[in-house]
Amino acid sequence: MNDSIRTFLRQPSGLLGLAILFLVCLAAALAPILYPGSPWDMVGAPLQPPGTAGSLLGTDTMGRDIASGILHGASVSLMIGIASTIAALAVGVTLGAIAGYAGGMVDRLIVRFIEIFQTIPNFVLAILLVAILTPSISTIILAIGLVSWPPLARLTRVQVQSIAAREFVQAARCQGLGSMSILLRHVIPNAISPIIVTGSMTVASAILIEAALSFMGLGDPNYMSWGYMIGAGRTVIRMAWWASLFPGLAILLTAVAINLIGEALNDALNPRISRS
Amino acid sequence: MSLAAIFSRVAGIVITIFVIATINFVLVRAAPGDPAAVIAGQSGATDEKFLAQVRAEYGLDQPYVVQLGAYLGKVATLDLGYSYRLRRPVKDLIAERLGPTLLLTLSAFLISLLGGVVFGALAGVRHGKISDLAISLLALILYATPVFWFGLMLVLLFSIKLEWLPAFGYVDMRAGSFGPFAYALDVLKHLCLPALTLGAIYMAMYARLMRASVIEVAAEDYIKTARAKGLTEGAILRGHMLRNASLPVITFAGLQVGAMIGGAVVVETVFSWPGLGRLIFDAVTSRDYPVLLGLFLVMSILVIAVNLLTDLIHRLVDPRLAVR
C-alpha cells in the first residue's frame, strides 16, 4: 500500500487533480463564511458584469451573486456525486459479486439484467425517475445511482470470476469456510482495486449527470446548483455571458480533477495493467 | 446466424421492451399521489369527473396484475396514451419529432467517429510528441465538459461574437419561401452547432480509445514486416494500421449510441432543436407524464434498433464475427 501511495504521489497529473479537488472542497467549506447569506438572495442590480459593485463574478437575471452560487453549489455537487456513487457501488458490487461467484443460471440472469439496463438510454431514465418521483436531493441520488451501476457490476463480475478461480480461494473452501465469508473476506478484498478506480471516475460522471438534470429544471429547489445556474443563464446568454460561463467552468474543473485522480489511482493500484 | 441465434435475439428484445414497459408501470404507481392524476398530467387542482374517466379507462380500480396486463396490451398495440395537456395522442407527437432527432444523432455520430479516428490515430502515431500531448489534453478536458455548457459556449463564440451560424432552431422563420436546395442548406446551417456539440464529447472518448489502439497495433509483428519490406510510413498507416486499430473503436461507438440519444436531450434543449429531446424538456416543464413515459419507451426501442443495426453492419464489415 505504501508503494501505491508513492507511485500515486510521483505523478504530477494526479497531484494536480488532488490540488484542484482540494480547492473545490475548500470552496464548499468556506461558502457559509465568505457568503453567509442565501445564494438565492438578491444582492444587487440584475445582470451586472463581473467585478462591478462588489460582485466578483457578476450577477444573474434576479440579481443573485454568481460567485456565491458557485461556492454554495460546490457542496451540493460533491455530495450528490459521492452519495450516488456509493448507491451505484452498493447495487453494482453486490450484483456483480453474486453473478461472478455463483456462476451458472444466476450469472446468466444477472448478466441479462445488466444488459437490459445498459440498453436503456440512462439519462432519459434519470429524467423520468426524478420528474415522476418529484425533484429532491434523495430522488436525484436514487436516479443517478440507478443509472450508474451497470459498468461497476460488469467489472466486479469479471474481477470476482478471476479471483474466485485462484488457489487461495480453493484452499479457503477446503478449510470449510462458507461461501459468504469466502466472498467477503478473500475474494472481494483482492478484487477491489480496479473497482475503486472505476468508482472514482463514476463520481465525475455523477456530477455531470446531476448538472444536466438541474439544467433541465430537475434540481432540488432548496439547493443552489451549478447546472441550475447555467440553465438560468441560458436565456440571457446574449446579454450576460458570465451567468453561464463561470458555473460551467466549476463543473469542468471538478470533473477534470476527479478524472485525473482516477487515472493516477489506476497507475498506482493496477501497475501491471497500466504498464502493459 | 443460425435460427436458434435469431430466436434468442428476438426473445432478448421482447424481454427488454417488457422490462422497460414494467419500469414505466411501476413508476406511475410509485409516484406520490393518485396515479390517475399522474396519467392525466395534472397536479394540484383536479377535476374529479375527469379523473374518474381516466381511472375507468386505465382500469385503476382493478388489481395490479390486471392493470399491468392492460398496460402491456396497450404498449403491444402501439397505443402510447394521450397527452391531456397538448390534446393529442402521444404517438403522433413522437412521430413528428423523430426525424430531427435521427438527423442530429446520426450527424453527431459520424462527426465523432471520423474525428475520433483521425485525431486518435494522429496522437497514437506521434506517441509522446507535442501533438500527442495536445490532443490527449484536449480529449481529457472535453471528456469532463458538461455537454449543454459546451453548446452554450459554442453559441457564444460562433453565433453571438462571430455571427457565423444561427444560435437555435431547425430552419429560418422565412424558410417557407425557400426552394428545396436553399431549405436544405438552411437546415444544414442550423445543424452545425448542435451536431458539433453532441459529437465533440464522444469524439474525445473515441480519440482516447483510438490512440491506445494505434499504439498497441504499432507493436504487432505484421507492422514490422510491412516496414521490413520497405513500405513508407504513410502506406503502413493507411493499409495496415488504421483498419485494424479502428475496429475496437467502431465496436465501442456502436454501443455508445444509446448514451448519445440521451445526450441529444440536453443538446436539443440548448439549441431548441425540435426533436424528441426538446419534447422531453417541454414535457418535464409542464409535467406531461404520458408524453414522458411514451418517450422513454420509444427512445429505448430506438436504441435497441440501432444496436441491432450496428451488429448487422459489423458482421458485414468483419466476416470473422459471422463465423463465431
Coordinates of C-alpha atoms in Angstrom, one line a residue:
Chain A
M1 CA 0.0 0.0 0.0
N2 CA 2.9 2.4 0.8
D3 CA 4.2 1.6 -2.6
S4 CA 0.9 2.6 -4.2
I5 CA 0.8 5.9 -2.3
R6 CA 4.4 6.6 -3.5
T7 CA 3.5 5.8 -7.1
F8 CA 0.4 8.0 -6.9
L9 CA 2.4 10.9 -5.5
R10 CA 5.1 10.6 -8.2
Q11 CA 2.5 11.6 -10.9
P12 CA 2.2 15.3 -11.5
S13 CA -1.3 14.9 -13.1
G14 CA -2.6 13.1 -10.0
L15 CA -1.2 15.7 -7.7
L16 CA -2.8 18.5 -9.9
G17 CA -6.1 16.7 -9.6
L18 CA -5.8 16.5 -5.9
A19 CA -4.9 20.2 -5.7
I20 CA -8.0 21.2 -7.7
L21 CA -10.3 18.9 -5.8
F22 CA -8.9 20.3 -2.5
L23 CA -9.8 23.8 -3.8
V24 CA -13.3 22.7 -4.6
C25 CA -13.7 21.2 -1.1
L26 CA -12.3 24.4 0.4
A27 CA -14.8 26.4 -1.6
A28 CA -17.6 24.2 -0.3
A29 CA -16.3 24.6 3.3
L30 CA -15.8 28.4 3.1
A31 CA -19.2 29.2 1.3
P32 CA -21.1 29.8 4.6
I33 CA -18.3 32.0 5.9
L34 CA -17.5 34.1 2.8
Y35 CA -21.1 34.3 1.7
P36 CA -23.2 33.9 4.8
G37 CA -26.5 34.9 3.1
S38 CA -28.5 32.5 1.0
P39 CA -27.3 32.2 -2.6
W40 CA -30.9 32.7 -3.7
D41 CA -31.0 36.3 -2.3
M42 CA -30.8 39.3 -4.4
V43 CA -27.5 41.3 -3.7
G44 CA -27.6 43.9 -6.4
A45 CA -28.9 45.0 -9.8
P46 CA -29.5 42.1 -12.2
L47 CA -27.1 41.2 -14.9
Q48 CA -24.1 43.2 -13.6
P49 CA -20.8 42.2 -15.3
P50 CA -18.0 40.6 -13.2
G51 CA -16.1 43.0 -10.9
T52 CA -18.9 45.6 -10.6
A53 CA -20.4 46.7 -7.3
G54 CA -18.8 44.1 -5.0
S55 CA -19.8 41.0 -7.0
L56 CA -16.7 39.2 -8.1
L57 CA -18.2 37.2 -10.9
G58 CA -21.2 39.3 -11.7
T59 CA -24.9 38.8 -11.0
D60 CA -27.7 36.8 -12.8
T61 CA -31.2 37.8 -14.1
M62 CA -32.5 38.0 -10.5
G63 CA -29.5 40.0 -9.1
R64 CA -28.1 36.9 -7.4
D65 CA -24.4 36.7 -6.9
I66 CA -22.7 34.2 -9.3
A67 CA -19.7 33.7 -7.0
S68 CA -21.9 33.0 -4.0
G69 CA -23.9 30.5 -6.1
I70 CA -20.7 28.7 -7.3
L71 CA -19.3 28.4 -3.7
H72 CA -22.7 27.2 -2.3
G73 CA -23.2 24.8 -5.3
A74 CA -19.8 23.1 -4.7
S75 CA -21.0 21.1 -1.6
V76 CA -24.2 20.0 -3.3
S77 CA -22.4 18.8 -6.4
L78 CA -19.8 16.9 -4.4
M79 CA -22.3 15.4 -2.0
I80 CA -24.6 14.2 -4.8
G81 CA -21.6 12.9 -6.8
I82 CA -20.3 10.9 -3.8
A83 CA -23.7 9.7 -2.5
S84 CA -24.9 8.5 -5.8
T85 CA -21.6 6.7 -6.5
I86 CA -22.0 4.9 -3.1
A87 CA -25.5 3.9 -4.2
A88 CA -24.2 2.7 -7.5
L89 CA -21.4 0.7 -5.9
A90 CA -23.8 -0.9 -3.4
V91 CA -26.0 -2.2 -6.3
G92 CA -23.2 -2.9 -8.8
V93 CA -20.7 -4.6 -6.5
T94 CA -23.5 -6.8 -4.9
L95 CA -25.0 -8.0 -8.2
G96 CA -21.6 -8.3 -9.9
A97 CA -20.1 -10.3 -7.0
I98 CA -23.1 -12.7 -6.8
A99 CA -23.0 -13.2 -10.6
G100 CA -19.3 -13.8 -10.7
Y101 CA -19.1 -16.1 -7.7
A102 CA -22.3 -18.1 -8.2
G103 CA -21.9 -18.6 -12.0
G104 CA -24.4 -20.8 -13.9
M105 CA -28.1 -19.8 -14.2
V106 CA -27.8 -17.0 -11.6
D107 CA -24.9 -15.5 -13.6
R108 CA -26.8 -15.6 -16.9
L109 CA -29.9 -14.0 -15.3
I110 CA -27.9 -11.1 -13.8
V111 CA -25.9 -10.6 -17.0
R112 CA -29.1 -10.3 -18.9
F113 CA -30.4 -7.8 -16.4
I114 CA -27.2 -5.7 -16.7
E115 CA -27.5 -5.8 -20.5
I116 CA -31.1 -4.5 -20.3
F117 CA -30.0 -1.6 -18.1
Q118 CA -27.2 -0.8 -20.5
T119 CA -29.6 -0.6 -23.4
I120 CA -31.9 1.9 -21.7
P121 CA -30.8 5.5 -22.5
N122 CA -29.7 6.2 -19.0
F123 CA -30.1 10.0 -18.9
V124 CA -33.7 9.6 -20.1
L125 CA -34.4 7.1 -17.3
A126 CA -32.8 9.5 -14.8
I127 CA -35.1 12.3 -16.1
L128 CA -38.1 10.1 -15.9
L129 CA -37.3 9.0 -12.3
V130 CA -36.7 12.5 -10.9
A131 CA -39.6 14.0 -12.8
I132 CA -42.2 11.4 -11.6
L133 CA -40.9 11.0 -8.0
T134 CA -40.6 14.8 -7.7
P135 CA -37.2 16.5 -7.6
S136 CA -35.3 16.4 -4.3
I137 CA -31.8 15.5 -3.2
S138 CA -32.8 11.9 -2.4
T139 CA -34.6 11.2 -5.6
I140 CA -31.7 12.7 -7.6
I141 CA -29.2 10.5 -5.8
L142 CA -31.5 7.5 -6.3
A143 CA -31.9 8.2 -10.0
I144 CA -28.2 8.8 -10.7
G145 CA -27.3 5.7 -8.6
L146 CA -29.8 3.6 -10.5
V147 CA -28.4 4.5 -13.9
S148 CA -24.7 4.3 -12.9
W149 CA -24.3 0.8 -11.5
P150 CA -24.1 -1.4 -14.7
P151 CA -20.5 -0.8 -15.6
L152 CA -19.5 -1.3 -11.9
A153 CA -21.5 -4.6 -11.9
R154 CA -19.7 -5.8 -15.1
L155 CA -16.3 -5.0 -13.7
T156 CA -16.9 -6.6 -10.4
R157 CA -18.3 -9.8 -12.0
V158 CA -15.2 -10.2 -14.2
Q159 CA -12.9 -9.5 -11.2
V160 CA -14.7 -11.9 -8.9
Q161 CA -14.7 -14.6 -11.5
S162 CA -10.9 -14.4 -12.0
I163 CA -10.1 -14.2 -8.2
A164 CA -12.5 -17.0 -7.3
A165 CA -10.6 -19.4 -9.5
R166 CA -7.3 -18.8 -7.7
E167 CA -5.7 -21.4 -5.4
F168 CA -6.0 -19.5 -2.2
V169 CA -9.8 -19.3 -2.6
Q170 CA -9.9 -23.1 -3.2
A171 CA -7.8 -23.5 -0.1
A172 CA -10.3 -21.4 1.9
R173 CA -13.1 -23.5 0.6
C174 CA -11.2 -26.7 1.6
Q175 CA -11.0 -25.4 5.1
G176 CA -14.7 -25.4 5.2
L177 CA -15.4 -21.6 5.1
G178 CA -18.9 -20.7 4.0
S179 CA -19.5 -19.0 0.6
M180 CA -20.4 -15.7 2.2
S181 CA -17.3 -15.4 4.3
I182 CA -15.0 -16.5 1.4
L183 CA -16.6 -13.9 -0.8
L184 CA -16.4 -11.1 1.7
R185 CA -13.0 -11.9 3.3
H186 CA -11.0 -13.4 0.5
V187 CA -12.4 -12.6 -2.9
I188 CA -13.7 -9.0 -2.7
P189 CA -10.7 -7.5 -0.9
N190 CA -8.5 -8.9 -3.7
A191 CA -10.8 -7.8 -6.5
I192 CA -11.4 -4.3 -5.2
S193 CA -8.7 -2.0 -6.7
P194 CA -10.0 -1.7 -10.2
I195 CA -13.4 -1.2 -8.7
I196 CA -12.1 1.7 -6.7
V197 CA -10.6 3.3 -9.8
T198 CA -13.8 3.0 -11.8
G199 CA -15.8 4.1 -8.8
S200 CA -13.8 7.3 -8.5
M201 CA -14.5 8.1 -12.2
T202 CA -18.2 7.4 -11.6
V203 CA -18.2 10.4 -9.1
A204 CA -17.2 12.7 -12.0
S205 CA -19.9 11.3 -14.3
A206 CA -22.5 11.5 -11.5
I207 CA -21.6 15.2 -11.1
L208 CA -22.1 15.7 -14.8
I209 CA -25.5 13.9 -14.7
E210 CA -26.6 16.0 -11.7
A211 CA -25.6 19.2 -13.6
A212 CA -27.6 18.1 -16.6
L213 CA -30.6 17.2 -14.5
S214 CA -30.7 20.6 -12.8
F215 CA -30.1 22.3 -16.1
M216 CA -33.3 20.7 -17.3
G217 CA -35.1 22.1 -14.3
L218 CA -35.0 18.9 -12.2
G219 CA -32.7 20.1 -9.4
D220 CA -33.7 20.2 -5.8
P221 CA -35.4 23.6 -5.4
N222 CA -33.9 24.1 -2.0
Y223 CA -30.3 24.0 -3.0
M224 CA -28.3 26.1 -5.4
S225 CA -26.7 24.0 -8.1
W226 CA -24.2 24.7 -10.9
G227 CA -26.4 23.1 -13.5
Y228 CA -29.4 25.2 -12.4
M229 CA -27.2 28.4 -12.8
I230 CA -26.3 27.5 -16.4
G231 CA -29.9 26.8 -17.2
A232 CA -31.0 30.2 -15.7
G233 CA -28.2 31.9 -17.7
R234 CA -29.0 30.2 -21.0
T235 CA -31.9 32.6 -21.8
V236 CA -29.8 35.7 -21.2
I237 CA -26.5 34.5 -22.8
R238 CA -26.6 37.4 -25.3
M239 CA -26.5 39.9 -22.5
A240 CA -24.7 38.1 -19.7
W241 CA -22.1 35.5 -20.7
W242 CA -20.8 35.3 -17.2
A243 CA -24.0 33.9 -15.8
S244 CA -23.3 30.6 -17.7
L245 CA -19.6 30.6 -18.2
F246 CA -18.4 30.5 -14.6
P247 CA -20.7 27.7 -13.2
G248 CA -19.7 25.6 -16.3
L249 CA -16.0 26.1 -15.5
A250 CA -16.6 25.0 -12.0
I251 CA -18.2 21.7 -13.2
L252 CA -15.5 21.2 -15.8
L253 CA -12.6 21.8 -13.3
T254 CA -14.2 19.4 -10.7
A255 CA -14.8 16.7 -13.3
V256 CA -11.3 17.0 -14.7
A257 CA -9.8 16.9 -11.3
I258 CA -11.6 13.7 -10.4
N259 CA -10.7 12.0 -13.7
L260 CA -7.0 13.0 -13.2
I261 CA -7.1 11.4 -9.7
G262 CA -8.8 8.3 -11.1
E263 CA -6.1 7.9 -13.7
A264 CA -3.3 8.3 -11.2
L265 CA -5.0 5.8 -8.9
N266 CA -5.2 3.4 -11.8
D267 CA -1.5 3.6 -12.3
A268 CA -0.8 3.3 -8.6
L269 CA -3.2 0.4 -7.8
N270 CA -3.0 -1.6 -11.1
P271 CA 0.6 -1.3 -12.1
R272 CA 0.5 -4.4 -14.3
I273 CA -2.5 -3.2 -16.3
S274 CA -1.2 0.3 -16.8
R275 CA 2.3 -0.8 -17.9
S276 CA 1.3 -3.4 -20.4
Chain B
M1 CA -26.7 -16.6 -38.0
S2 CA -28.4 -19.8 -37.1
L3 CA -32.2 -20.0 -36.4
A4 CA -31.6 -20.5 -32.7
A5 CA -29.4 -17.4 -32.5
I6 CA -32.1 -15.3 -34.3
F7 CA -34.7 -16.7 -31.9
S8 CA -32.7 -15.9 -28.8
R9 CA -32.0 -12.4 -30.2
V10 CA -35.7 -11.7 -30.7
A11 CA -36.6 -13.1 -27.3
G12 CA -34.0 -10.8 -25.8
I13 CA -35.5 -7.8 -27.5
V14 CA -39.0 -8.7 -26.3
I15 CA -37.8 -9.2 -22.7
T16 CA -36.1 -5.8 -22.8
I17 CA -39.1 -4.0 -24.0
F18 CA -41.2 -5.8 -21.4
V19 CA -38.8 -4.7 -18.6
I20 CA -38.9 -1.1 -19.8
A21 CA -42.7 -1.0 -20.0
T22 CA -42.8 -2.5 -16.5
I23 CA -40.5 0.2 -15.2
N24 CA -42.9 2.8 -16.6
F25 CA -45.8 1.0 -15.0
V26 CA -44.1 0.8 -11.6
L27 CA -43.0 4.4 -11.7
V28 CA -46.5 5.7 -12.2
R29 CA -47.7 3.7 -9.2
A30 CA -44.6 4.8 -7.1
A31 CA -45.2 8.5 -7.8
P32 CA -46.5 10.4 -4.8
G33 CA -50.3 11.0 -5.1
D34 CA -53.0 9.5 -7.3
P35 CA -51.8 7.5 -10.4
A36 CA -54.9 8.8 -12.2
A37 CA -53.6 12.4 -11.6
V38 CA -50.1 11.3 -12.9
I39 CA -51.6 9.9 -16.1
A40 CA -53.8 12.9 -16.5
G41 CA -50.7 15.1 -16.2
Q42 CA -52.2 17.4 -13.7
S43 CA -51.0 18.4 -10.3
G44 CA -52.9 20.3 -7.7
A45 CA -56.3 21.3 -8.8
T46 CA -58.1 18.3 -10.4
D47 CA -61.4 17.7 -12.0
E48 CA -63.0 14.7 -10.2
K49 CA -65.2 13.7 -13.1
F50 CA -62.2 13.7 -15.5
L51 CA -60.1 11.7 -13.1
A52 CA -62.9 9.1 -12.7
Q53 CA -62.9 8.8 -16.5
V54 CA -59.1 8.2 -16.6
R55 CA -59.4 5.7 -13.7
A56 CA -62.0 3.7 -15.7
E57 CA -60.0 3.8 -18.9
Y58 CA -56.8 2.6 -17.3
G59 CA -58.7 0.2 -15.0
L60 CA -57.1 1.7 -11.9
D61 CA -59.7 0.2 -9.6
Q62 CA -58.6 -3.3 -10.7
P63 CA -55.8 -5.4 -9.1
Y64 CA -52.2 -4.5 -10.1
V65 CA -51.7 -7.6 -12.3
V66 CA -54.8 -6.8 -14.4
Q67 CA -53.6 -3.2 -14.7
L68 CA -50.1 -4.3 -15.8
G69 CA -51.7 -6.7 -18.3
A70 CA -53.8 -3.9 -19.7
Y71 CA -50.8 -1.5 -19.9
L72 CA -48.6 -4.1 -21.7
G73 CA -51.5 -4.8 -24.1
K74 CA -51.6 -1.0 -24.9
V75 CA -47.8 -1.0 -25.5
A76 CA -48.0 -4.0 -27.7
T77 CA -50.6 -2.4 -29.9
L78 CA -48.5 0.8 -30.0
D79 CA -51.1 2.8 -28.0
L80 CA -48.8 5.2 -26.0
G81 CA -51.6 7.1 -24.4
Y82 CA -52.9 10.6 -24.7
S83 CA -51.4 13.9 -23.8
Y84 CA -54.2 15.7 -22.0
R85 CA -52.1 18.9 -22.0
L86 CA -51.4 19.1 -25.7
R87 CA -54.8 17.3 -26.5
R88 CA -53.1 14.9 -29.0
P89 CA -52.1 11.2 -28.9
V90 CA -48.6 10.7 -27.7
K91 CA -47.8 8.5 -30.7
D92 CA -48.4 11.4 -33.1
L93 CA -46.4 13.9 -31.0
I94 CA -43.4 11.5 -31.0
A95 CA -43.7 10.6 -34.7
E96 CA -43.4 14.2 -35.9
R97 CA -40.3 14.7 -33.7
L98 CA -38.4 11.6 -34.7
G99 CA -36.9 12.9 -37.9
P100 CA -34.9 15.9 -36.4
T101 CA -33.6 13.7 -33.6
L102 CA -32.4 11.0 -36.0
L103 CA -30.7 13.7 -38.2
L104 CA -28.9 15.2 -35.2
T105 CA -27.8 11.9 -33.7
L106 CA -26.6 10.5 -37.0
S107 CA -24.6 13.6 -37.9
A108 CA -23.1 13.7 -34.4
F109 CA -22.2 10.0 -34.6
L110 CA -20.4 10.5 -37.9
I111 CA -18.6 13.6 -36.7
S112 CA -17.5 11.9 -33.5
L113 CA -16.3 8.7 -35.2
L114 CA -14.5 10.4 -38.0
G115 CA -12.9 13.0 -35.8
G116 CA -12.1 10.4 -33.1
V117 CA -10.4 8.1 -35.5
V118 CA -8.4 10.8 -37.2
F119 CA -7.2 12.7 -34.1
G120 CA -6.7 9.4 -32.2
A121 CA -4.5 8.0 -35.0
L122 CA -2.5 11.2 -35.2
A123 CA -1.9 11.1 -31.4
G124 CA -1.0 7.4 -31.5
V125 CA 1.4 7.7 -34.4
R126 CA 3.1 10.7 -32.7
H127 CA 3.1 9.0 -29.4
G128 CA 4.9 11.1 -26.8
K129 CA 5.4 14.2 -29.0
I130 CA 3.8 17.6 -28.5
S131 CA 0.9 17.0 -30.9
D132 CA 0.0 13.8 -28.9
L133 CA 0.1 15.7 -25.7
A134 CA -2.1 18.5 -27.1
I135 CA -4.7 16.0 -28.4
S136 CA -4.7 14.0 -25.2
L137 CA -5.1 17.0 -23.0
L138 CA -7.9 18.4 -25.2
A139 CA -9.6 15.0 -25.1
L140 CA -9.3 14.8 -21.3
I141 CA -10.9 18.3 -20.9
L142 CA -13.7 17.6 -23.5
Y143 CA -14.5 14.4 -21.8
A144 CA -15.1 16.2 -18.5
T145 CA -17.2 19.0 -20.1
P146 CA -20.9 19.3 -19.4
V147 CA -22.5 18.9 -22.9
F148 CA -25.1 21.6 -22.5
W149 CA -22.5 24.1 -21.3
F150 CA -20.2 23.3 -24.2
G151 CA -23.1 24.0 -26.6
L152 CA -23.8 27.4 -24.9
M153 CA -20.1 28.3 -25.2
L154 CA -20.2 27.5 -29.0
V155 CA -23.3 29.7 -29.3
L156 CA -21.4 32.4 -27.5
L157 CA -18.5 32.2 -29.9
F158 CA -20.0 31.3 -33.3
S159 CA -23.4 32.9 -33.1
I160 CA -23.0 35.9 -30.8
K161 CA -19.4 37.0 -31.2
L162 CA -18.6 35.9 -34.8
E163 CA -22.2 35.7 -36.1
W164 CA -21.3 32.9 -38.4
L165 CA -24.1 30.4 -37.5
P166 CA -27.6 30.5 -36.2
A167 CA -27.9 30.0 -32.4
F168 CA -31.1 28.0 -32.3
G169 CA -33.9 26.4 -34.2
Y170 CA -34.3 24.0 -37.1
V171 CA -34.8 26.3 -40.0
D172 CA -35.1 30.1 -40.5
M173 CA -38.6 31.5 -39.9
R174 CA -38.7 32.6 -43.6
A175 CA -37.9 29.1 -44.8
G176 CA -41.4 28.7 -46.2
S177 CA -40.5 30.7 -49.2
F178 CA -37.2 28.9 -49.8
G179 CA -36.6 26.5 -52.7
P180 CA -35.7 22.9 -51.7
F181 CA -32.0 23.5 -52.1
A182 CA -31.9 26.7 -50.0
Y183 CA -34.1 24.9 -47.4
A184 CA -31.7 22.0 -47.1
L185 CA -28.8 24.4 -46.8
D186 CA -30.5 26.3 -44.1
V187 CA -31.2 23.2 -42.1
L188 CA -27.6 22.2 -42.5
K189 CA -26.5 25.6 -41.1
H190 CA -28.8 25.1 -38.1
L191 CA -27.5 21.6 -37.7
C192 CA -23.8 22.6 -37.4
L193 CA -23.6 23.7 -33.8
P194 CA -25.9 21.1 -32.2
A195 CA -24.2 18.2 -34.1
L196 CA -20.7 19.5 -33.2
T197 CA -21.7 19.9 -29.6
L198 CA -23.1 16.4 -29.3
G199 CA -20.3 14.9 -31.4
A200 CA -17.3 16.6 -29.7
I201 CA -17.7 14.9 -26.3
Y202 CA -17.9 11.4 -27.9
M203 CA -15.1 12.4 -30.3
A204 CA -12.9 12.9 -27.2
M205 CA -13.8 9.4 -25.9
Y206 CA -13.1 7.7 -29.3
A207 CA -9.8 9.7 -29.8
R208 CA -8.5 8.3 -26.5
L209 CA -9.5 4.8 -27.4
M210 CA -8.1 5.1 -31.0
R211 CA -4.8 6.4 -29.6
A212 CA -4.4 3.4 -27.3
S213 CA -5.4 1.1 -30.1
V214 CA -2.9 2.5 -32.6
I215 CA -0.1 2.3 -30.1
E216 CA -1.0 -1.4 -29.5
V217 CA -1.3 -2.2 -33.2
A218 CA 2.1 -0.5 -33.9
A219 CA 3.9 -3.1 -31.8
E220 CA 2.4 -6.0 -33.9
D221 CA 4.6 -8.2 -36.0
Y222 CA 2.8 -7.6 -39.2
I223 CA 3.7 -3.8 -38.9
K224 CA 7.4 -4.8 -38.5
T225 CA 7.0 -7.0 -41.6
A226 CA 5.4 -4.1 -43.6
R227 CA 8.3 -1.9 -42.5
A228 CA 10.9 -4.5 -43.4
K229 CA 9.5 -4.9 -46.9
G230 CA 10.1 -1.2 -47.4
L231 CA 6.7 0.3 -47.3
T232 CA 6.6 4.0 -46.4
E233 CA 5.1 5.1 -43.0
G234 CA 2.1 6.6 -44.8
A235 CA 1.3 3.4 -46.6
I236 CA 1.7 1.3 -43.4
L237 CA -0.7 3.7 -41.6
R238 CA -3.3 3.6 -44.4
G239 CA -3.0 0.0 -45.4
H240 CA -2.3 -1.8 -42.1
M241 CA -2.7 0.2 -39.0
L242 CA -5.9 2.3 -39.5
R243 CA -8.2 -0.6 -40.4
N244 CA -7.1 -2.9 -37.6
A245 CA -6.8 -0.1 -35.0
S246 CA -10.2 1.3 -35.7
L247 CA -12.2 -1.9 -35.3
P248 CA -12.5 -1.8 -31.5
V249 CA -13.3 1.9 -31.7
I250 CA -16.2 1.2 -34.1
T251 CA -17.5 -1.6 -31.9
F252 CA -17.4 0.7 -28.9
A253 CA -19.0 3.6 -30.8
G254 CA -21.9 1.4 -31.8
L255 CA -22.5 0.6 -28.1
Q256 CA -22.5 4.3 -27.3
V257 CA -25.4 5.2 -29.5
G258 CA -27.9 4.8 -26.6
A259 CA -26.0 7.3 -24.4
M260 CA -25.8 9.6 -27.5
I261 CA -29.6 9.6 -27.8
G262 CA -29.7 10.5 -24.1
G263 CA -27.1 13.3 -24.7
A264 CA -29.3 14.6 -27.5
V265 CA -31.9 15.6 -24.9
V266 CA -29.8 18.3 -23.4
V267 CA -28.3 19.4 -26.7
E268 CA -31.8 19.8 -28.2
T269 CA -32.8 21.8 -25.1
V270 CA -29.9 24.2 -25.6
F271 CA -30.5 24.7 -29.3
S272 CA -34.3 24.5 -29.3
W273 CA -33.9 21.7 -31.9
P274 CA -37.4 20.3 -32.5
G275 CA -36.7 16.7 -31.7
L276 CA -37.6 14.1 -29.1
G277 CA -35.2 15.6 -26.6
R278 CA -36.8 19.0 -26.8
L279 CA -40.2 17.3 -26.4
I280 CA -38.8 15.7 -23.2
F281 CA -37.8 19.1 -21.9
D282 CA -41.2 20.5 -22.6
A283 CA -42.9 17.5 -21.1
V284 CA -40.8 17.9 -17.9
T285 CA -41.5 21.6 -17.7
S286 CA -45.3 21.1 -18.0
R287 CA -45.3 17.8 -16.0
D288 CA -46.9 16.0 -19.0
Y289 CA -46.2 12.4 -17.8
P290 CA -47.9 10.4 -20.6
V291 CA -45.5 12.1 -23.1
L292 CA -42.5 11.4 -20.8
L293 CA -43.4 7.7 -20.4
G294 CA -44.1 7.3 -24.1
L295 CA -40.8 9.0 -25.0
F296 CA -38.8 6.8 -22.6
L297 CA -40.3 3.7 -24.3
V298 CA -39.7 4.9 -27.8
M299 CA -36.2 6.1 -27.2
S300 CA -35.3 2.7 -25.6
I301 CA -36.7 0.9 -28.6
L302 CA -34.7 3.3 -30.9
V303 CA -31.5 2.2 -29.0
I304 CA -32.4 -1.5 -29.4
A305 CA -33.0 -0.9 -33.2
V306 CA -29.7 0.9 -33.6
N307 CA -27.8 -1.8 -31.6
L308 CA -29.3 -4.4 -33.9
L309 CA -28.3 -2.4 -37.0
T310 CA -24.7 -1.8 -35.8
D311 CA -24.4 -5.6 -35.1
L312 CA -25.5 -6.4 -38.6
I313 CA -23.2 -3.9 -40.2
H314 CA -20.4 -5.2 -38.0
R315 CA -20.9 -8.7 -39.3
L316 CA -20.7 -7.4 -42.9
V317 CA -17.5 -5.4 -42.2
D318 CA -15.8 -8.1 -40.2
P319 CA -16.5 -11.6 -41.6
R320 CA -14.7 -13.2 -38.6
L321 CA -17.7 -12.3 -36.4
A322 CA -20.2 -14.1 -38.6
V323 CA -18.4 -17.4 -38.3
R324 CA -18.5 -17.3 -34.5

